[in-house]
Coordinates of C-alpha atoms in Angstrom, one line a residue:
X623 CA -14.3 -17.0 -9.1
X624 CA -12.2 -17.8 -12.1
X625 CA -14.0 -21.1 -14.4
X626 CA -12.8 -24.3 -13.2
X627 CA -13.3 -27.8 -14.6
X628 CA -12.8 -30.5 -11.8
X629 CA -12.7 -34.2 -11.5
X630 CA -12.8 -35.9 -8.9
X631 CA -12.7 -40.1 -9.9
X632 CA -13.5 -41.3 -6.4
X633 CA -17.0 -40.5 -7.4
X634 CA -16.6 -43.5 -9.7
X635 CA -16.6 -46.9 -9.8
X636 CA -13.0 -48.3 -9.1
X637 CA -12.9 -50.3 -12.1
X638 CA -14.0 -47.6 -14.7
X639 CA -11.5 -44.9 -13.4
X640 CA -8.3 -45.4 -15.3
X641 CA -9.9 -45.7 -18.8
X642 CA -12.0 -42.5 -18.1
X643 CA -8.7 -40.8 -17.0
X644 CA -6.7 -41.9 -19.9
X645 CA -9.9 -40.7 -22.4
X646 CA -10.3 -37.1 -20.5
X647 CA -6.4 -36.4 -20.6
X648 CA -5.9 -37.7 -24.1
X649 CA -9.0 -36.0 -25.5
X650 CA -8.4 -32.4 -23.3
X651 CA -4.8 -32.2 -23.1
X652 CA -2.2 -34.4 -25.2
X653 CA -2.9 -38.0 -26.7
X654 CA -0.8 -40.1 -24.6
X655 CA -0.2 -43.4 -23.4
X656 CA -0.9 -44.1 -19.9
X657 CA 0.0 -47.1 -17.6
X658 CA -0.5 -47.3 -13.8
X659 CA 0.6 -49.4 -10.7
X660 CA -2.7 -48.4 -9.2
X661 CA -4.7 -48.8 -12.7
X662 CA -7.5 -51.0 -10.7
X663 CA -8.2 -48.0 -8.3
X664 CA -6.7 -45.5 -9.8
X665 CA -7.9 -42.3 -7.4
X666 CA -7.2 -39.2 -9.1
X667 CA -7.9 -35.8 -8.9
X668 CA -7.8 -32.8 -11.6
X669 CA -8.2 -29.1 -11.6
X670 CA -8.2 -26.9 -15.1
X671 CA -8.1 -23.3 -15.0
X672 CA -8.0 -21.4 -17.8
X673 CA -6.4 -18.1 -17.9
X674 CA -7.1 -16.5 -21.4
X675 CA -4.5 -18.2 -24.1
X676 CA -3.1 -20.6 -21.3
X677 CA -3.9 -23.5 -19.1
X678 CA -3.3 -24.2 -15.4
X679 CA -4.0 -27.7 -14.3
X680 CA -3.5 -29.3 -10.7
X681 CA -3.5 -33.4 -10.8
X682 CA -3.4 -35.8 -8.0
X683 CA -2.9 -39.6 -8.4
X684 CA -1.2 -42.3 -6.8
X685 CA 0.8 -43.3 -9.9
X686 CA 1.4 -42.4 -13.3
X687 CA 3.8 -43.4 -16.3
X688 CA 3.2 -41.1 -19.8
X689 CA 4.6 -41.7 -23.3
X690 CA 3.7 -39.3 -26.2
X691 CA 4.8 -41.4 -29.3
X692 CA 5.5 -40.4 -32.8
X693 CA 2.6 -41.7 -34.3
X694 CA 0.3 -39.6 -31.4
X695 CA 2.0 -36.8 -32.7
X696 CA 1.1 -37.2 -36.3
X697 CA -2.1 -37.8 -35.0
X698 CA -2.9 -34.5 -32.6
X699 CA -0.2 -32.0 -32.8
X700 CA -1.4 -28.6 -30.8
X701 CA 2.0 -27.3 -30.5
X702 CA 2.2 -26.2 -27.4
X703 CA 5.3 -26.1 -24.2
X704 CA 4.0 -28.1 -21.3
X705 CA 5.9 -26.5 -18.1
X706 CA 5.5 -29.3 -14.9
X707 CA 6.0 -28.4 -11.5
X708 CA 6.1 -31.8 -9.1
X709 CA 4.6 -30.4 -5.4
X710 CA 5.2 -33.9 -4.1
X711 CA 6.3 -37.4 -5.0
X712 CA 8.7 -39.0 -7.2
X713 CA 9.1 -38.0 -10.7
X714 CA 11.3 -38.8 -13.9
X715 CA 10.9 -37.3 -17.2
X716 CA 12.9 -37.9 -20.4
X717 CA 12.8 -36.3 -24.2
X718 CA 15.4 -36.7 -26.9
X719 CA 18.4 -37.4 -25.0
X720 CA 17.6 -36.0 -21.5
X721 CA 16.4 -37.6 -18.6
X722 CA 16.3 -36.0 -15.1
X723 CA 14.9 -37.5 -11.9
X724 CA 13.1 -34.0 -10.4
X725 CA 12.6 -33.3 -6.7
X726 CA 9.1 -31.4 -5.6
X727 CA 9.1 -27.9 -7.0
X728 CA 11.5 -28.6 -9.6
X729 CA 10.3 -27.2 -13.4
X730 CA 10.2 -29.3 -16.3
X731 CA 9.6 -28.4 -20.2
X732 CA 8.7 -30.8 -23.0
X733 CA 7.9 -29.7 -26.0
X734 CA 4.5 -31.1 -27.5
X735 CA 5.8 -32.2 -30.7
X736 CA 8.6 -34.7 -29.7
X737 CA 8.3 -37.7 -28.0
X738 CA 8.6 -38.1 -24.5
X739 CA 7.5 -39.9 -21.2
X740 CA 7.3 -39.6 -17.7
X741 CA 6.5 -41.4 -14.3
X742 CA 5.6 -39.9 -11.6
X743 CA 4.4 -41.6 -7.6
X744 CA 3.8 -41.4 -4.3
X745 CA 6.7 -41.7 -1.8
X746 CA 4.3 -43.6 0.5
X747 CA 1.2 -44.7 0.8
X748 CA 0.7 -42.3 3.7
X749 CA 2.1 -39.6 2.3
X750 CA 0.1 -36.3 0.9
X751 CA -2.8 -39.2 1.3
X752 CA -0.8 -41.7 -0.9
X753 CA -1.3 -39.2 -3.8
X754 CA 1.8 -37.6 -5.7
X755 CA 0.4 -33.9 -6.5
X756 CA 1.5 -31.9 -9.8
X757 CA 0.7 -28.5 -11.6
X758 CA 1.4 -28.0 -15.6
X759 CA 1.3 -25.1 -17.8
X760 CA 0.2 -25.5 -21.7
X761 CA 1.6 -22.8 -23.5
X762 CA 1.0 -22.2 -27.5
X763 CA 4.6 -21.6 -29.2
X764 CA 3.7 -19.0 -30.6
X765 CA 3.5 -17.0 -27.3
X766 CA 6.9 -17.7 -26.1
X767 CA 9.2 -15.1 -28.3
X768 CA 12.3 -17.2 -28.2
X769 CA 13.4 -19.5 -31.1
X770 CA 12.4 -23.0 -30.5
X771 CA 15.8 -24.1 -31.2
X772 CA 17.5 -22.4 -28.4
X773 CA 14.5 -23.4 -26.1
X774 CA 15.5 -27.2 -26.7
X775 CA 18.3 -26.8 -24.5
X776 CA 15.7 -26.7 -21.5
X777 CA 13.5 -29.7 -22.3
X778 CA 13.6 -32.7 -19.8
X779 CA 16.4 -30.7 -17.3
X780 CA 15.7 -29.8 -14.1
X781 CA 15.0 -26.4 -13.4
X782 CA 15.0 -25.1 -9.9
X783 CA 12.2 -23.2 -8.4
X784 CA 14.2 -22.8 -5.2
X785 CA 14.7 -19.1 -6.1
X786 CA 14.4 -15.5 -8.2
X787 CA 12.0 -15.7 -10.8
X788 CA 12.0 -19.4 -10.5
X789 CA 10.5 -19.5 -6.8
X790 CA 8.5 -16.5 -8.3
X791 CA 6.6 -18.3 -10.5
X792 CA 6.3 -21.5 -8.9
X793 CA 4.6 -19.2 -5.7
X794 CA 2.3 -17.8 -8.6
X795 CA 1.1 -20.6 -9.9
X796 CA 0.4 -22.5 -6.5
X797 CA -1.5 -19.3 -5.2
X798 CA -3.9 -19.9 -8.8
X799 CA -4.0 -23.7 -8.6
X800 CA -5.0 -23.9 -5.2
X801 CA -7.5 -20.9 -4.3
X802 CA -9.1 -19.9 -8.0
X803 CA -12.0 -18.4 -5.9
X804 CA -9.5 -15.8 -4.7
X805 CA -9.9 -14.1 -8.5
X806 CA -12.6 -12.9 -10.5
X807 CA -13.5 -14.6 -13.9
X808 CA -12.5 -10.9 -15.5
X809 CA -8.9 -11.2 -13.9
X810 CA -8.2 -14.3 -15.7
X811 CA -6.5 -12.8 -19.3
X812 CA -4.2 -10.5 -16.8
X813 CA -3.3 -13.1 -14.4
X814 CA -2.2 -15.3 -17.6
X815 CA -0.6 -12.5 -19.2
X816 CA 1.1 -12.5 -15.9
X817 CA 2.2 -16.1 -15.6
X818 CA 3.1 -15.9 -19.1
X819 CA 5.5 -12.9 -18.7
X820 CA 7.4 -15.1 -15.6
X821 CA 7.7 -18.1 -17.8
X822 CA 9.1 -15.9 -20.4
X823 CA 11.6 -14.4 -18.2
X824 CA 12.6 -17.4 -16.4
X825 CA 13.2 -19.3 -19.2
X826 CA 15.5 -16.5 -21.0
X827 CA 17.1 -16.5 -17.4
X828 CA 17.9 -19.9 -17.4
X829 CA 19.7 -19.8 -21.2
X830 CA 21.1 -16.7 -20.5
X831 CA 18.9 -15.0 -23.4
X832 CA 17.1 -12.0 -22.2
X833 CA 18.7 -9.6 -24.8
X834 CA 17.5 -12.1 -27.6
X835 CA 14.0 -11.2 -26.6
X836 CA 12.0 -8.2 -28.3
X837 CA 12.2 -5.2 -26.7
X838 CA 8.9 -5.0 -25.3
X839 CA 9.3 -8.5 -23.8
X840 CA 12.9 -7.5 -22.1
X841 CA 11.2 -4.4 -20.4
X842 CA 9.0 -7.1 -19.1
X843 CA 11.2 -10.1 -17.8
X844 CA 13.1 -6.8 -16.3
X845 CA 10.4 -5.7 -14.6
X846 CA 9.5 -8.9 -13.5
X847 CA 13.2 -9.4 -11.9
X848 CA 12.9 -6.1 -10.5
X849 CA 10.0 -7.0 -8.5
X850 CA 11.4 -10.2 -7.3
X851 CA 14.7 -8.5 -6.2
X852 CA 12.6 -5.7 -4.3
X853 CA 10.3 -9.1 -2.9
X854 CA 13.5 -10.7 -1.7
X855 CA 15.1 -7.3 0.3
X856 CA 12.2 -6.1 1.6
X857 CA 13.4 -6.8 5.3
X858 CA 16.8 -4.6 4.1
X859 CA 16.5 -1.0 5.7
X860 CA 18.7 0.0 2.5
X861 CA 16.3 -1.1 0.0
X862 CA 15.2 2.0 -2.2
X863 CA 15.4 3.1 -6.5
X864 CA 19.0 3.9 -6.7
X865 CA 19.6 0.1 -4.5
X866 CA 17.3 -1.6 -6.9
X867 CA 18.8 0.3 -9.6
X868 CA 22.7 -0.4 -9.2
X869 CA 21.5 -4.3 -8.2
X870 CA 20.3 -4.3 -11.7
X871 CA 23.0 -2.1 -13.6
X872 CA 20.4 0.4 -15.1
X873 CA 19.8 3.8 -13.8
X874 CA 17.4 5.2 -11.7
X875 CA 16.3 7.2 -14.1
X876 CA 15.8 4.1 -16.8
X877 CA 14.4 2.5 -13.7
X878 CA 11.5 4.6 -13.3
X879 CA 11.0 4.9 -17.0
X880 CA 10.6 1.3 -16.5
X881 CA 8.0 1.4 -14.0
X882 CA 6.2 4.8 -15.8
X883 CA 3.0 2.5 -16.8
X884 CA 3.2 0.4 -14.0
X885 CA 0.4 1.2 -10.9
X886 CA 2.8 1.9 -8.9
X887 CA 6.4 3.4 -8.5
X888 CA 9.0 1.7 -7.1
X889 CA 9.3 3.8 -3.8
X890 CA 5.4 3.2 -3.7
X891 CA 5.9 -0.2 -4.6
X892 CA 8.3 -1.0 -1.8
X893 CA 6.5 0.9 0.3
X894 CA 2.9 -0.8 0.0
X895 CA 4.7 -4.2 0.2
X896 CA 6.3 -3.6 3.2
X897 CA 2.8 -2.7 5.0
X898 CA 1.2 -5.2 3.9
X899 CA 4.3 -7.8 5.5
X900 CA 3.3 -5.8 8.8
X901 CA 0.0 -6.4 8.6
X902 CA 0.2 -9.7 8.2
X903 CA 2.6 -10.2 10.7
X904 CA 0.9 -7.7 13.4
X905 CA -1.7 -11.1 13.5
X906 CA 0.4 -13.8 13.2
X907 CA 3.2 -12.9 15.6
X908 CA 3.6 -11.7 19.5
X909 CA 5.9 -9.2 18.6
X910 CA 5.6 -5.6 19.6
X911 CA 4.5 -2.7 16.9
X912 CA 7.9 -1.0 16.5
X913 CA 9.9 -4.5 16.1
X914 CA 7.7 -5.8 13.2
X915 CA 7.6 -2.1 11.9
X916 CA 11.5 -2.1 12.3
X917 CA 11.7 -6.1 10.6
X918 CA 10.3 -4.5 7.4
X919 CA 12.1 -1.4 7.1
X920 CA 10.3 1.1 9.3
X921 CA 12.9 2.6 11.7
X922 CA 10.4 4.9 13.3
X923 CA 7.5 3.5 14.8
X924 CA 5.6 7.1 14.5
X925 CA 6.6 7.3 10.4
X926 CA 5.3 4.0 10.4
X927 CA 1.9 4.4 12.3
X928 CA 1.3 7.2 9.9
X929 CA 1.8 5.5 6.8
X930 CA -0.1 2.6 7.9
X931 CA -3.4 4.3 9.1
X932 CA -3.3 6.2 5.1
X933 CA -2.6 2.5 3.7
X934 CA -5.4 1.2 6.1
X935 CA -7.7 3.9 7.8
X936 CA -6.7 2.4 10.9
X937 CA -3.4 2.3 13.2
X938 CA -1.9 -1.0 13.5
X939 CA -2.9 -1.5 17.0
X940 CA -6.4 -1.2 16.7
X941 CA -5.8 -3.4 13.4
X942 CA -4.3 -5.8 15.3
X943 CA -7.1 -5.8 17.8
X944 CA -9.7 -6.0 15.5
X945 CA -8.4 -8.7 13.4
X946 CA -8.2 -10.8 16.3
X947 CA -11.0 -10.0 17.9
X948 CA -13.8 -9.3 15.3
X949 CA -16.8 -7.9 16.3
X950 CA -20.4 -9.5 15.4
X951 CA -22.0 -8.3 12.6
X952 CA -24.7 -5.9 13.2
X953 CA -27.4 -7.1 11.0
X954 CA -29.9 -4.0 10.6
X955 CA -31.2 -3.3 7.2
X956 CA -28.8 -0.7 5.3
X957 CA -26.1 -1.6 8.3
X958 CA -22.7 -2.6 6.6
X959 CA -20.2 -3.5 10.2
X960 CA -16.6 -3.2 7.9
X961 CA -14.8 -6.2 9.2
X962 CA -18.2 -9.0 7.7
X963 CA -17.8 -9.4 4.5
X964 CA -21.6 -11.1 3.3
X965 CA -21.7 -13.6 0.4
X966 CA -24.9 -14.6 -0.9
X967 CA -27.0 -14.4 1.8
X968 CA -24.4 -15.8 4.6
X969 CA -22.3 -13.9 7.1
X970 CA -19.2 -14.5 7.5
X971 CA -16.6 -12.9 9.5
X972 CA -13.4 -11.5 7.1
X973 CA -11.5 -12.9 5.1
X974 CA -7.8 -11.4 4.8
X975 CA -5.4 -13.0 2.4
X976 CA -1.9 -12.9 4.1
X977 CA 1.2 -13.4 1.5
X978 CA 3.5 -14.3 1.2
X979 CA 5.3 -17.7 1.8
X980 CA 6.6 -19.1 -1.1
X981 CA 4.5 -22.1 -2.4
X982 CA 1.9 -21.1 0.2
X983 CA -1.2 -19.3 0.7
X984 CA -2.8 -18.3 4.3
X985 CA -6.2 -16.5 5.7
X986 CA -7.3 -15.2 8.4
X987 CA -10.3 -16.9 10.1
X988 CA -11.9 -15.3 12.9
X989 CA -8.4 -14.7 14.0
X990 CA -6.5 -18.0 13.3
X991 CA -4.4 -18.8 10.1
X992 CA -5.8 -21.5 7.7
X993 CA -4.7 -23.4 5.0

């Protein structure tokens, strides 16, 4: 599991939460000023992950208005991009002479060292349990190869996550801030190296800067639209290089130059992706083999049935069957029954991640999808 630090303040007196809140966040993250509607029982929640050179951090907290002042500044300055990502509630945030009222899963940047402030609550007290929810991204400048200048144009404006690399990286980050114990502690330089590499290219997306970029960093933020695109169309029966190729005006042979140190090729790319759509689907839906084979691409149900017993070792019916119906473990010593997985010393039956809603993550529990 990757290290977490969580607190939880409803382990705390009611009257002491606030001021510990305001002493954690200032002293971890940015000295700020804090004020709260809900400063008397102020019943937050906060999760930091830390993923080599960056930070992930979920919050959760009725109510919260932030102002990082000039003289904080001169004070703590750790230069550093803080990207926000509202999941729920109300939220306005203002630097220099921006301000922007966000909706849930819209981005925000601020830049560390210039003042700014934002409130962000609830829509109800019933609500997400009363709570407005929130994940941010600390980022050193140094990491982000475009000049701070042109990235200035971005802070306090709305930046939709509702698609390409924007609903890629919002889907990213949610699947880290909400499971952690999905990943090892030795994925967690590659899955920031990741994160950083979609914040990169969605910010030279949105100011229309990705030649600006060094060279290495373009291949990158290409690759990374690239696999978006192919996420987007895998449904389309055309999808293949030379479609993937002409939807991003390069060849097919730059293409798989592109992908020459990748794990994959793009043919095997699309092709594992696909698979793994069916099996998540030959679970969660009623549908025969051949129409969820033919949904994602696989015209012939034989081809498919072949390509998914190599991916699997099994054929999707008998997958299907099994995954719904999992057999008890046979506990005999040196006995290992391949649909128990064993943690510690408890049993329990499979766990199967299946992707991949946007902003959502889903398993498969003894045959029924959970949160």
């Amino acid at each position: 599991m990757l290290t977490t630090q969580t607190v939880d303040l409803s382990e705390l007196p009611a009257r002491d939460r606030f001021d510990y809140w305001s002493d954690l966040i200032a002293r971890d993250a940015l000295p700020q000023r804090f004020e709260s509607e809900h400063a008397a029982d102020f019943n937050a929640w906060l999760r930091v992950t830390s993923l080599g050179s960056i930070r992930v951090s979920s919050f959760k907290y009725p109510s919260l208005y932030t102002q990082r002042t000039p003289r904080q500044i001169r004070r703590s300055d750790p230069e550093l991009y803080q990207l926000s990502l509202p999941t729920t509630g109300r939220s306005v945030i203002a630097q220099g002479r921006r301000e922007s009222a966000l909706q849930p899963a819209d981005f925000a940047l601020v830049d560390s060292s210039r003042p700014h402030e934002a409130s962000h609550s609830a829509n109800s007290p019933t609500e997400a349990g009363g709570r407005a929810a929130s994940i941010t991204v600390l980022v050193p400048y140094s990491l982000i190869p475009l000049p701070r200048a042109k990235i200035g144009q971005l802070f306090a404006a709305r930046l939709r996550s509702g698609e390409g690399l924007g609903a890629l990286l919002a889907h990213y980050l949610l699947q880290i801030a909400k499971h952690p114990e999905q990943y090892q502690e030795s994925d967690s330089v590659f899955l920031g190296n990741t994160a950083l590499d979609l914040i990169v290219a969605m910010l030279a997306q949105q100011l229309d800067a990705t030649t600006s970029l060094p060279l290495e960093a373009q291949h990158r933020a290409l690759r990374t639209r690239i696999k978006a695109f192919i996420d987007e169309h895998l449904s389309d029966p055309r999808l293949s290089p030379k479609l993937v190729a002409d939807a991003h005006n390069v060849s097919v042979r730059t293409l798989h130059r592109l992908f020459q140190d990748e794990p994959s090729t793009v043919a095997e790319l699309i092709r594992t992706l696909r698979l793994n759509r069916c099996k998540r689907d030959l679970v969660l839906l009623e549908r025969s083999v051949s129409g969820i084979a033919g949904q994602w691409g696989f015209p012939s149900k034989a081809h498919f049935s072949r390509l998914f017993r190599s991916q699997f070792g099994v054929s999707p019916q008998a997958y299907r069957e099994q995954a719904r119906h999992p057999r008890v473990a046979d506990d005999r010593p040196g006995h290992r029954d391949p649909w128990v997985k064993r943690h510690g010393d408890d049993t329990s039956v499979d766990v199967d991640l299946l992707d991949d809603q946007p902003g959502e993550l889903r398993f498969l529990v003894d045959g029924q999808a959970r949160e």
